[in-house]
Coordinates of C-alpha atoms and ligand atoms in Angstrom, one line a residue:
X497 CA -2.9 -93.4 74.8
X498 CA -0.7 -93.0 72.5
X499 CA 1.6 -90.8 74.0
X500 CA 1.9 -93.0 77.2
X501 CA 3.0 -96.2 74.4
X502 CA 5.8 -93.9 73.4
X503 CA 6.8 -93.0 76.9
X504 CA 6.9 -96.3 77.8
X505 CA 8.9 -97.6 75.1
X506 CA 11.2 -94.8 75.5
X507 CA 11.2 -95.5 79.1
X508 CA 12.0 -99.0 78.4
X509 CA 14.9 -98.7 75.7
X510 CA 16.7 -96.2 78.1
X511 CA 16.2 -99.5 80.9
X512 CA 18.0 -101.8 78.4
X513 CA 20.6 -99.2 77.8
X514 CA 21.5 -98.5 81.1
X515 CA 21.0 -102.4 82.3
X516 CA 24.3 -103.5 80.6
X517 CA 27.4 -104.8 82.1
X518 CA 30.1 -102.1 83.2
X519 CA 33.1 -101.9 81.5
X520 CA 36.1 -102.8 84.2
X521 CA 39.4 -101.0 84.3
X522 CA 41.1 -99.6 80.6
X523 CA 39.0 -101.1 77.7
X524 CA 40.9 -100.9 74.2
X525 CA 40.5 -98.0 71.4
X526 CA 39.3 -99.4 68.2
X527 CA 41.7 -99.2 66.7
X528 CA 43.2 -101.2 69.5
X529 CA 40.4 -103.7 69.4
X530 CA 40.5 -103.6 65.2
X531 CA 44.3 -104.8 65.6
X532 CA 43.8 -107.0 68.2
X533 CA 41.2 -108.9 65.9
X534 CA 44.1 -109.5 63.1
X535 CA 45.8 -112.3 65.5
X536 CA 48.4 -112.8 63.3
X537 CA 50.4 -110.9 60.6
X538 CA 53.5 -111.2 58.5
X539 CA 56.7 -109.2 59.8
X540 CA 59.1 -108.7 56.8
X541 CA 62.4 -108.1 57.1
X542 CA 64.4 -107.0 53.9
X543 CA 66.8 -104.6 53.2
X544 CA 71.3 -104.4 52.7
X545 CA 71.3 -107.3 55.1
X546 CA 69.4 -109.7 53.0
X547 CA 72.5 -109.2 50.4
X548 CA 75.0 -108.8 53.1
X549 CA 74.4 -111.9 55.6
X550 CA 74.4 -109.1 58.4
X551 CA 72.0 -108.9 61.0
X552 CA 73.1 -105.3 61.8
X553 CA 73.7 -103.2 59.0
X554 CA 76.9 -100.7 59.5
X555 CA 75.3 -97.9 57.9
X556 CA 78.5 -97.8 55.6
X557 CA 77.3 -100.5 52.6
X558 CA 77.1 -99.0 49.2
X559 CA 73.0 -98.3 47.9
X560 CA 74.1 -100.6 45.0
X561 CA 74.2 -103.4 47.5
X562 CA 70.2 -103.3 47.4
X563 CA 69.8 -105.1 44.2
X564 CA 67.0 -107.5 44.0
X565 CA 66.7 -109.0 40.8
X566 CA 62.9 -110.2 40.8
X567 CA 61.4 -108.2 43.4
X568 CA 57.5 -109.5 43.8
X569 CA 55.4 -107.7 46.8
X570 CA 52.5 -109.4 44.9
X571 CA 54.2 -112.8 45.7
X572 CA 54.3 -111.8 49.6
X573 CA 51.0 -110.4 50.1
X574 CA 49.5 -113.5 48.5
X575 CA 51.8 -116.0 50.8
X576 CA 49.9 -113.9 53.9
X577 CA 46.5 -113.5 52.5
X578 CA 46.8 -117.5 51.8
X579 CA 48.1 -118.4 55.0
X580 CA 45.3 -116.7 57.2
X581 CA 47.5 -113.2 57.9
X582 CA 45.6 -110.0 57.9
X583 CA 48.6 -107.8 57.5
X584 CA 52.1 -107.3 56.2
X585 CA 54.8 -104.8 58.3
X586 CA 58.0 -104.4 56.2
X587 CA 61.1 -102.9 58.0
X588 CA 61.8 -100.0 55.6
X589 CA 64.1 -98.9 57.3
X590 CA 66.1 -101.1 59.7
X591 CA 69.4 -99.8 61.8
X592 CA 71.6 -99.5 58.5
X593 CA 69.8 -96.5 57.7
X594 CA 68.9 -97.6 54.2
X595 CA 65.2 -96.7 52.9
X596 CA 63.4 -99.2 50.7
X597 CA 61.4 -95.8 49.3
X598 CA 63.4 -92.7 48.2
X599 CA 62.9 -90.9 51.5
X600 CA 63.0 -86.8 51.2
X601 CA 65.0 -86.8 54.4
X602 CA 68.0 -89.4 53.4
X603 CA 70.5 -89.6 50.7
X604 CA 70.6 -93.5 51.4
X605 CA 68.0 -95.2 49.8
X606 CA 67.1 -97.2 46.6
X607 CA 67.0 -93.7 44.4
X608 CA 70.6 -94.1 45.4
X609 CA 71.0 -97.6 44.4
X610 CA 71.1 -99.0 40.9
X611 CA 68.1 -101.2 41.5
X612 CA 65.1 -100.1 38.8
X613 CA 67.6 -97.1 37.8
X614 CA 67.2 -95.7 41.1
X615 CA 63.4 -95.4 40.4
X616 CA 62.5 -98.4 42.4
X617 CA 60.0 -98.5 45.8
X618 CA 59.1 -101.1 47.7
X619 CA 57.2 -99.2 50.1
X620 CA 54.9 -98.3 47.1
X621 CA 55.1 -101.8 45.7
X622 CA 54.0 -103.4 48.7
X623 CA 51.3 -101.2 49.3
X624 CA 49.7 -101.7 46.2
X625 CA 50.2 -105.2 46.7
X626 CA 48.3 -105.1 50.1
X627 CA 45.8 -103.4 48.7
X628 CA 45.5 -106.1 45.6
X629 CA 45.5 -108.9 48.4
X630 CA 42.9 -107.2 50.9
X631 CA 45.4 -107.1 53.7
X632 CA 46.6 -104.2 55.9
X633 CA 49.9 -102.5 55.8
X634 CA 52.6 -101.4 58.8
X635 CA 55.4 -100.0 59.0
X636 CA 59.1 -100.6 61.2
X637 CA 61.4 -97.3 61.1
X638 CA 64.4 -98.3 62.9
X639 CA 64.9 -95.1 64.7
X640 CA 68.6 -96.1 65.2
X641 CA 70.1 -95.2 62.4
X642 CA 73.7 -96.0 62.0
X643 CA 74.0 -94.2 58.4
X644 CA 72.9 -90.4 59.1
X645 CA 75.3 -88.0 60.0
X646 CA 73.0 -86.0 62.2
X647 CA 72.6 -89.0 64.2
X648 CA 73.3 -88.3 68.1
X649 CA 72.1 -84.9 67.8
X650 CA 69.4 -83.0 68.6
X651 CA 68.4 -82.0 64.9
X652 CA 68.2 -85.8 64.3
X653 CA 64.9 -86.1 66.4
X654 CA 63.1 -83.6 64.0
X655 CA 64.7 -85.6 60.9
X656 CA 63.4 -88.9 62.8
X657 CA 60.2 -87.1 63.0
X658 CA 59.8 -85.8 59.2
X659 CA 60.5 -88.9 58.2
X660 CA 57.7 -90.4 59.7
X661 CA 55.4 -87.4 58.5
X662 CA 56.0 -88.4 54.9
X663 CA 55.7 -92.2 54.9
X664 CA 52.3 -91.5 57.1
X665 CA 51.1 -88.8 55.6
X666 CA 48.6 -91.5 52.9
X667 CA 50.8 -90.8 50.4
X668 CA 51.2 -95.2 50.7
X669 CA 47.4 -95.3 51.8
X670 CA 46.4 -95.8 55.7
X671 CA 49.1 -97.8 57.6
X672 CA 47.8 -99.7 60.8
X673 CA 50.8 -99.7 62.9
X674 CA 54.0 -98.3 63.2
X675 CA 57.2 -100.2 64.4
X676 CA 59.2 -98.3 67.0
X677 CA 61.9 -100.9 67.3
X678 CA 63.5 -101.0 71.1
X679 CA 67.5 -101.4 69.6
X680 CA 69.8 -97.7 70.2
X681 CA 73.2 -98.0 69.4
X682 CA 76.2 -95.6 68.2
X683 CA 75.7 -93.6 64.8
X684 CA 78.3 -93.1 63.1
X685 CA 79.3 -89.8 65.2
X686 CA 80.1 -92.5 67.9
X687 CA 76.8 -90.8 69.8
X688 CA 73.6 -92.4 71.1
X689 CA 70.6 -90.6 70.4
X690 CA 68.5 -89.4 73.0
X691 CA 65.0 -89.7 71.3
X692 CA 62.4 -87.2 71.7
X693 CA 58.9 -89.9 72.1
X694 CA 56.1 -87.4 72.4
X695 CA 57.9 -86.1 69.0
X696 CA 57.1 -88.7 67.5
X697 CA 54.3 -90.6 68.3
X698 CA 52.5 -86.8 67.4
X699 CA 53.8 -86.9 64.0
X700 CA 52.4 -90.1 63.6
X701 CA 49.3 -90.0 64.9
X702 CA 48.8 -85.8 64.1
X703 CA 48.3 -88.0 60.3
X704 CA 47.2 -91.0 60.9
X705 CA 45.3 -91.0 64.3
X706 CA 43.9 -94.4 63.9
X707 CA 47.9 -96.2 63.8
X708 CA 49.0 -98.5 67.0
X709 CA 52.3 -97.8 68.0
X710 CA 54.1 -100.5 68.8
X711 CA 57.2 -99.8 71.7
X712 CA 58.6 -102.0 74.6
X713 CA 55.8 -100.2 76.6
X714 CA 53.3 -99.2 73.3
X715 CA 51.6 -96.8 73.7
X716 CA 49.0 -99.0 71.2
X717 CA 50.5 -102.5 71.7
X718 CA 53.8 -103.4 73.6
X719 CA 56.8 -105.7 73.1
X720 CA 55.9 -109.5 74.7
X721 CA 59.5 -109.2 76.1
X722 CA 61.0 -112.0 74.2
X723 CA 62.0 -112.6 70.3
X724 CA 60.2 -116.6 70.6
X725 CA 56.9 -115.6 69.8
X726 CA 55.7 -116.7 73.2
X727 CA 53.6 -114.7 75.6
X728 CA 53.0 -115.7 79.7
X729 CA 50.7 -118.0 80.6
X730 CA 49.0 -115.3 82.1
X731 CA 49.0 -112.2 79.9
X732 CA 47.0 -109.1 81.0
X733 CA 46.5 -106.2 78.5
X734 CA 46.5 -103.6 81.1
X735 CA 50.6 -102.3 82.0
X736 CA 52.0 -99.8 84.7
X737 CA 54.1 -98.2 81.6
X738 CA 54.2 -94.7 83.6
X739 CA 58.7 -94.6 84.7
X740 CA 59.4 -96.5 81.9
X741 CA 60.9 -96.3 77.8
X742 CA 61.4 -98.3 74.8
X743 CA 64.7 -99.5 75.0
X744 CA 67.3 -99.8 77.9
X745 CA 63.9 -98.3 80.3
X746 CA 61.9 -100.9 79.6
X747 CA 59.4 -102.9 82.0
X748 CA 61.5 -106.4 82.8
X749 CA 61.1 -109.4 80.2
X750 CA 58.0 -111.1 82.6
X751 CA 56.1 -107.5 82.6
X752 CA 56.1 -107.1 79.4
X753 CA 55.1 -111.1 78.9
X754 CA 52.2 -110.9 81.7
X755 CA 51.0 -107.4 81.9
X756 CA 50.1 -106.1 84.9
X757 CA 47.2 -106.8 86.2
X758 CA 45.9 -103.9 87.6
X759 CA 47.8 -101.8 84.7
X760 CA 46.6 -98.2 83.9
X761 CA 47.0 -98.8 80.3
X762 CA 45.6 -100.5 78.0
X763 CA 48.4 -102.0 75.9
X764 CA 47.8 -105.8 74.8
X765 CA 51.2 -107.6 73.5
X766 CA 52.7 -108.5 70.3
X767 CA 54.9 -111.4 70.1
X768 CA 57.5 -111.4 67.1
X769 CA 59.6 -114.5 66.4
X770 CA 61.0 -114.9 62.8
X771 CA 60.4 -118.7 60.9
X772 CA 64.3 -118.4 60.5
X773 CA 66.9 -118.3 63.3
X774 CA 67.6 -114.8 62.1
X775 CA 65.5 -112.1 60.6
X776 CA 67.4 -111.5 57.3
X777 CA 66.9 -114.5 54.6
X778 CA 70.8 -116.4 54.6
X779 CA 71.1 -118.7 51.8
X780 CA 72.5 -121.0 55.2
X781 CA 69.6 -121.5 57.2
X782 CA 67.5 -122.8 54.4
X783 CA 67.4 -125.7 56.2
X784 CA 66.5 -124.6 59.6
X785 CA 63.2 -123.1 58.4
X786 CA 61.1 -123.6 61.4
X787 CA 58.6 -126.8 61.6
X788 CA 54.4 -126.9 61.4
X789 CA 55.0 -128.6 65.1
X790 CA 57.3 -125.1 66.4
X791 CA 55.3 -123.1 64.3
X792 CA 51.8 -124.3 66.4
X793 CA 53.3 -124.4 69.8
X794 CA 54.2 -120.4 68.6
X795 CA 50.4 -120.1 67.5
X796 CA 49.2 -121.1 70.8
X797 CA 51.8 -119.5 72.9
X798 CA 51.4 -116.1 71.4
X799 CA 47.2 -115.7 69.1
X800 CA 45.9 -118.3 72.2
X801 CA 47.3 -116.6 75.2
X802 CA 45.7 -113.3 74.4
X803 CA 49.0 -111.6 71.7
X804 CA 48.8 -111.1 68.1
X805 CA 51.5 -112.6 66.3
X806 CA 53.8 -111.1 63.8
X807 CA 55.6 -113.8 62.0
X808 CA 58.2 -112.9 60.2
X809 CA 59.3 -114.5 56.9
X810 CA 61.9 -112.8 54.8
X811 CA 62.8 -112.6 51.3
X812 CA 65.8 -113.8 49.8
X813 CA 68.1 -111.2 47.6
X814 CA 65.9 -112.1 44.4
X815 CA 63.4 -109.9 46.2
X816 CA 60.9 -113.4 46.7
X817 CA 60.0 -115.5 49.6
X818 CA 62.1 -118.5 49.4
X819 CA 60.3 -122.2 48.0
X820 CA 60.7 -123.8 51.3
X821 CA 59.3 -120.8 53.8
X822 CA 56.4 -120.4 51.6
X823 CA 55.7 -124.3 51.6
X824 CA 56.3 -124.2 55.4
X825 CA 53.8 -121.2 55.9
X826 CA 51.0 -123.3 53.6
X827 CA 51.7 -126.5 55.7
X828 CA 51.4 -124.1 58.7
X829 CA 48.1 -123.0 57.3
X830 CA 46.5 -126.8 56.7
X831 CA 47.5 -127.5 60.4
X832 CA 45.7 -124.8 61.8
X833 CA 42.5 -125.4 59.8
X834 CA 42.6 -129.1 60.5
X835 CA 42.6 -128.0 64.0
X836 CA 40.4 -125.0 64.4
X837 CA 38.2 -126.0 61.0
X838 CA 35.5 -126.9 63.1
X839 CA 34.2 -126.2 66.8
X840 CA 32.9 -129.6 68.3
X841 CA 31.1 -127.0 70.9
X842 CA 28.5 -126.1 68.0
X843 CA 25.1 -127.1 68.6
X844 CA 25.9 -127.8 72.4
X845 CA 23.4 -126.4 75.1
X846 CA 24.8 -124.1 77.5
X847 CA 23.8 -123.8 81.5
X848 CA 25.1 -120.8 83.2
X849 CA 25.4 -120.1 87.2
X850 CA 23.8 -116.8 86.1
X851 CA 23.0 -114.3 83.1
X852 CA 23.1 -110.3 83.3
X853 CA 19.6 -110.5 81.8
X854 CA 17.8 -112.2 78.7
X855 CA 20.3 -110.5 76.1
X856 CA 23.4 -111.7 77.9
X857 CA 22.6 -115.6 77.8
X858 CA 25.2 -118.1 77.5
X859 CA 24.2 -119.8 73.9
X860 CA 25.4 -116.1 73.0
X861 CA 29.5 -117.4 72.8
X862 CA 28.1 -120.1 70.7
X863 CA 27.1 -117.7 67.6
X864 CA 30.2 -116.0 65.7
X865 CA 29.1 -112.5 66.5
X866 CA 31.7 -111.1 68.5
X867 CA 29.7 -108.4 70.1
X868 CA 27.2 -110.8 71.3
X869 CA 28.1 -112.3 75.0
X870 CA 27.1 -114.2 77.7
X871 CA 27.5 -111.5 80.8
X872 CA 27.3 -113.5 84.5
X873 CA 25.2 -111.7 86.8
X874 CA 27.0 -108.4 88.1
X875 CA 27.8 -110.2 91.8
X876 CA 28.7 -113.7 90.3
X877 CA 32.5 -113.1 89.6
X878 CA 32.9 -117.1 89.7
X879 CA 30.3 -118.2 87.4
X880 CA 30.4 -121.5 86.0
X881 CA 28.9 -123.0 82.8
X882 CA 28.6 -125.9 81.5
X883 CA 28.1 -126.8 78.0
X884 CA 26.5 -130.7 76.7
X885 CA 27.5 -131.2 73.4
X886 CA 24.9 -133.1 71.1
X887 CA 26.7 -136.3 71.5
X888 CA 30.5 -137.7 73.1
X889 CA 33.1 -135.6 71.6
X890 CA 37.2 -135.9 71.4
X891 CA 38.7 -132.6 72.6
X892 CA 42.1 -131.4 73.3
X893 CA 42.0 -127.5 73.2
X894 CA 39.6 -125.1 74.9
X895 CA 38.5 -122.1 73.6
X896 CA 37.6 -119.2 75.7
X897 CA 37.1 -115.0 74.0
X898 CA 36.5 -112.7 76.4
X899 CA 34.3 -109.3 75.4
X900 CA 37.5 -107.0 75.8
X901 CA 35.5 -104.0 74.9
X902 CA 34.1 -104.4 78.6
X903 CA 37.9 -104.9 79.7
X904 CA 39.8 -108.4 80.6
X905 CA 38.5 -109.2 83.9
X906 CA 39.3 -113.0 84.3
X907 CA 42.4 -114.4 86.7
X908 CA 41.8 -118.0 86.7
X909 CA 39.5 -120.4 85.7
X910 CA 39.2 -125.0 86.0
X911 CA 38.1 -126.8 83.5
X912 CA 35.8 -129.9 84.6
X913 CA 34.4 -133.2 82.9
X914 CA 32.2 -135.9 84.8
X915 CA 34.0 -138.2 85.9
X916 CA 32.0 -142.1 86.0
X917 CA 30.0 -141.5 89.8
X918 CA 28.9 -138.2 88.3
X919 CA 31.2 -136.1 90.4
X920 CA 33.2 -133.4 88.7
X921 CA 36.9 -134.3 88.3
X922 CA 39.3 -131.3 87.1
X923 CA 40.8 -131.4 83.6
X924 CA 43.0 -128.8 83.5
X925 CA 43.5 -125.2 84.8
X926 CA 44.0 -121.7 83.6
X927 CA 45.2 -118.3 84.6
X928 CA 44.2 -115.1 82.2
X929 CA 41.9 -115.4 79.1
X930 CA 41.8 -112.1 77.2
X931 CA 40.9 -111.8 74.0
X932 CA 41.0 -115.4 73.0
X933 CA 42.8 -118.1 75.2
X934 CA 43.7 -121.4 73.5
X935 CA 44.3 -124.0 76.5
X936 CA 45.8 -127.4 75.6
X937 CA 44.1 -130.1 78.0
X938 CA 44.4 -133.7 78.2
X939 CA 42.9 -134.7 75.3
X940 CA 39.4 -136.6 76.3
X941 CA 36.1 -138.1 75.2
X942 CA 33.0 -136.3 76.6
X943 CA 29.5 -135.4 76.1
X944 CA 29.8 -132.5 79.0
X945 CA 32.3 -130.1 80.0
X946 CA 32.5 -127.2 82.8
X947 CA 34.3 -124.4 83.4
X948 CA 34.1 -122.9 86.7
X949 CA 36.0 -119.1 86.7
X950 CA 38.1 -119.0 90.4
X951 CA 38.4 -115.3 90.3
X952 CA 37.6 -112.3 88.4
X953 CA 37.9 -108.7 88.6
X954 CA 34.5 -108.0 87.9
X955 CA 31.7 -110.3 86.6
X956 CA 32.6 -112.5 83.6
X957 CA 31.9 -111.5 80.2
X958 CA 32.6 -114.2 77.3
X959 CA 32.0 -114.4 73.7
X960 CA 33.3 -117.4 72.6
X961 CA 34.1 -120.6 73.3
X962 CA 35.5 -123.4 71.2
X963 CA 36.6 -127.0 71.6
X964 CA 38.9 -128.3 69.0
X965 CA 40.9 -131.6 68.9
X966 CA 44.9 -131.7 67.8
X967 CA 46.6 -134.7 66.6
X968 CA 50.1 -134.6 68.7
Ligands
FUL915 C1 65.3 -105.9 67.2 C2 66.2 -105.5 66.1 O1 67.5 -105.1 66.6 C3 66.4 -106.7 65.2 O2 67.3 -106.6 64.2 C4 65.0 -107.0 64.6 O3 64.6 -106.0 63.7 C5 64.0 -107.2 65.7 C6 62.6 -107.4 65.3 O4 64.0 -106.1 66.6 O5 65.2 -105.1 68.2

């Protein structure tokens, strides 16, 4: 009797296991999926610029240029950690050439410089403060380098690719990504550099298998095509990136903004955008510091339509972020929790067209787990649910996660209230969702909301959904 129990339990467990929803099409790595979870991060951008007003470094400035005089990583982490960031990328080495850590493979660096003696390193500096902080670190390696003689030759690849051996090699702990900026100009040879990819994505990841590389086309997470911080409206994380490079190859600006729908890859976007007109601290934009308003419209056009966002926010040449970017970034950070503080879905009952099966029901987007879903029926690619909140409610932005582990399967969806006869009257619509879609609608006053997908590539699979009301 027994032995017919544990056959039958057995038999039953395997049932559940195999009666899940189907992944569709390229699902993300976790490491992927890890990164994709960050949603927003810090981009730093600091080097001989920041002393030199350039934007583009000549490769020519003395080391003694680099001079900070109150250098505070501490100060930067804390500014991220504090306004909601889960990561900090620092452009050690930008086109100039110049290494913010005493790099084995350059003679331009701070060991050069007289900042700290020439025993300064912000690469160390910064990681320590990370780790202080509890946030992740990345890294940008301009692989333009208009400073190294070997530049434009072959021999430079294999420099390129040491170098990226010995900042990855956990000597500054694990990195999470690594920046392969698109930018290839002259070095100072007068030669452009034909760069050997394979080289170097293996020297990355041969140490540090778990980093996304970040390119025009990835292959962890690509370029969103722009320098606003705004992805497409519709924004797949699948890409055709096979005939293509970082750089001058690249996919055109709307590829890289909306995916590809039916993409081999998966490679979700990034969308950078500095806080500044430039992306070097100038003691003359001070004043054009970007507002809470821009910043948000950047928040929802990048974190809601399915990118992370790296904000950058540089430091000024005493090595700090300036008073008024700091300020801006904390008012940023009040804004966003005013908004998204609390979900005026909670405690609503949910009604789906259909469920996969009992563990797959639609209250599941209601709890913060996000590996618990409500999974339509396999067939039911336009399911519908409906959602009637515990009493009339104020609502401006709709929240909708899909389960990307299974893939991003939806292409468009409506949004619905009842209108006063009881018919359903259309609110707004939607293409993509993704990760985690934040659409702006008409804000409204309702005890019950639909949303009705048009079109899927495979049965819908969500784990979230929020509504949230914005002051505009
Ligand atoms: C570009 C670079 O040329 C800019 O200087 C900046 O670093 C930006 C993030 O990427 O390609």
């Amino acid at each position: 009797m027994k032995r017919i129990l544990i056959i039958l339990l057995a038999a039953l467990t395997a049932f559940a296991c195999v009666h899940a929803p189907a992944p569709c099409g390229p699902v993300p790595t976790g490491a992927q999926l890890e990164w994709q979870k960050m949603e927003m991060n810090l981009f730093v951008h600091f080097g001989p610029n920041t002393f030199s007003g350039r934007e583009w470094g000549l490769g020519t400035e003395a080391e003694d240029l680099f001079n900070p005089s109150a250098l505070d990583c501490r100060q930067w982490a804390d500014i991220a950690r504090r306004a909601g960031m889960k990561g900090i990328i620092l452009t050690v080495k930008h086109h100039d050439g110049f290494c913010l850590w005493p790099s084995p493979e350059s003679s331009h660096t701070v060991r050069e410089s007289r900042w700290q003696n020439g025993n300064g390193d912000v690469l160390k500096e910064l990681s320590e403060a990370c780790v202080a902080a509890g946030l992740k670190m990345g890294v940008y390696i301009s692989p333009w380098d208009r400073n190294d003689p070997a530049y434009g030759a072959p021999e430079y690849n294999e420099k390129y690719a040491r170098t990226l051996r010995s900042v990855h090699d956990g000597r500054y702990g694990v990195l999470f990504e690594q920046w392969f900026d698109g930018a290839c100009g002259e070095g100072p040879s007068g030669r452009v550099q034909e760069y050997d990819w394979p080289l170097f994505h293996r020297s990355v990841l041969s140490l540090n298998p778990g980093a996304v590389l970040f390119s025009d086309v990835g292959p962890g997470c690509r370029w969103v095509g722009n320098e606003r911080g705004l992805a497409g409206e519709t924004n797949w994380s699948t890409l055709d990136a096979d005939g293509y490079a970082p750089g001058a190859g690249a996919p055109p600006e709307r590829s890289l903004g909306e995916g590809d729908e039916d993409g081999q890859y998966w490679i979700p976007a990034e969308a950078d955008v500095s806080i500044r007109p430039g992306w070097f601290w100038r003691e003359s934009e001070n004043g054009k510091v970007k507002s809470v308003d821009e910043l948000m419209d950047i928040y929802i056009g990048s974190v809601g339509r399915n990118a992370l966002l790296l904000l950058n926010v540089p430091p000024d040449t005493t090595g700090r972020i300036h008073p008024v970017d700091s300020a801006r970034l904390m008012a940023f950070r009040e804004r966003l929790d005013r908004v998204f503080g609390e979900n005026l879905a909670e405690g609503a009952s949910v009604r789906t067209s259909s469920s996969f099966g009992p563990r797959y029901r639609g209250g599941n987007m209601l709890d913060d787990r996000y590996d618990r879903f409500w999974a339509a029926a396999g067939r039911d690619t336009c399911a519908t649910f409906e959602l009637e909140l515990p009493g009339e409610r104020l609502f401006s932005i709709l929240e909708l996660k899909e389960y990307i582990p299974l893939g991003q399967r939806i292409r468009s969806f409506v949004v619905e209230i009842p209108d006063g006869d009881g018919e359903w009257r259309t609110l707004a619509e939607g293409t993509t969702v993704g990760y985690r879609r934040l659409l702006r609608i008409p804000p409204v006053r309702s005890q019950r909301l639909r949303v009705r997908i048009l079109s899927s590539k495979a049965s819908p699979v969500l784990c979230g959904v929020g509504l949230y009301f914005e002051e505009r």
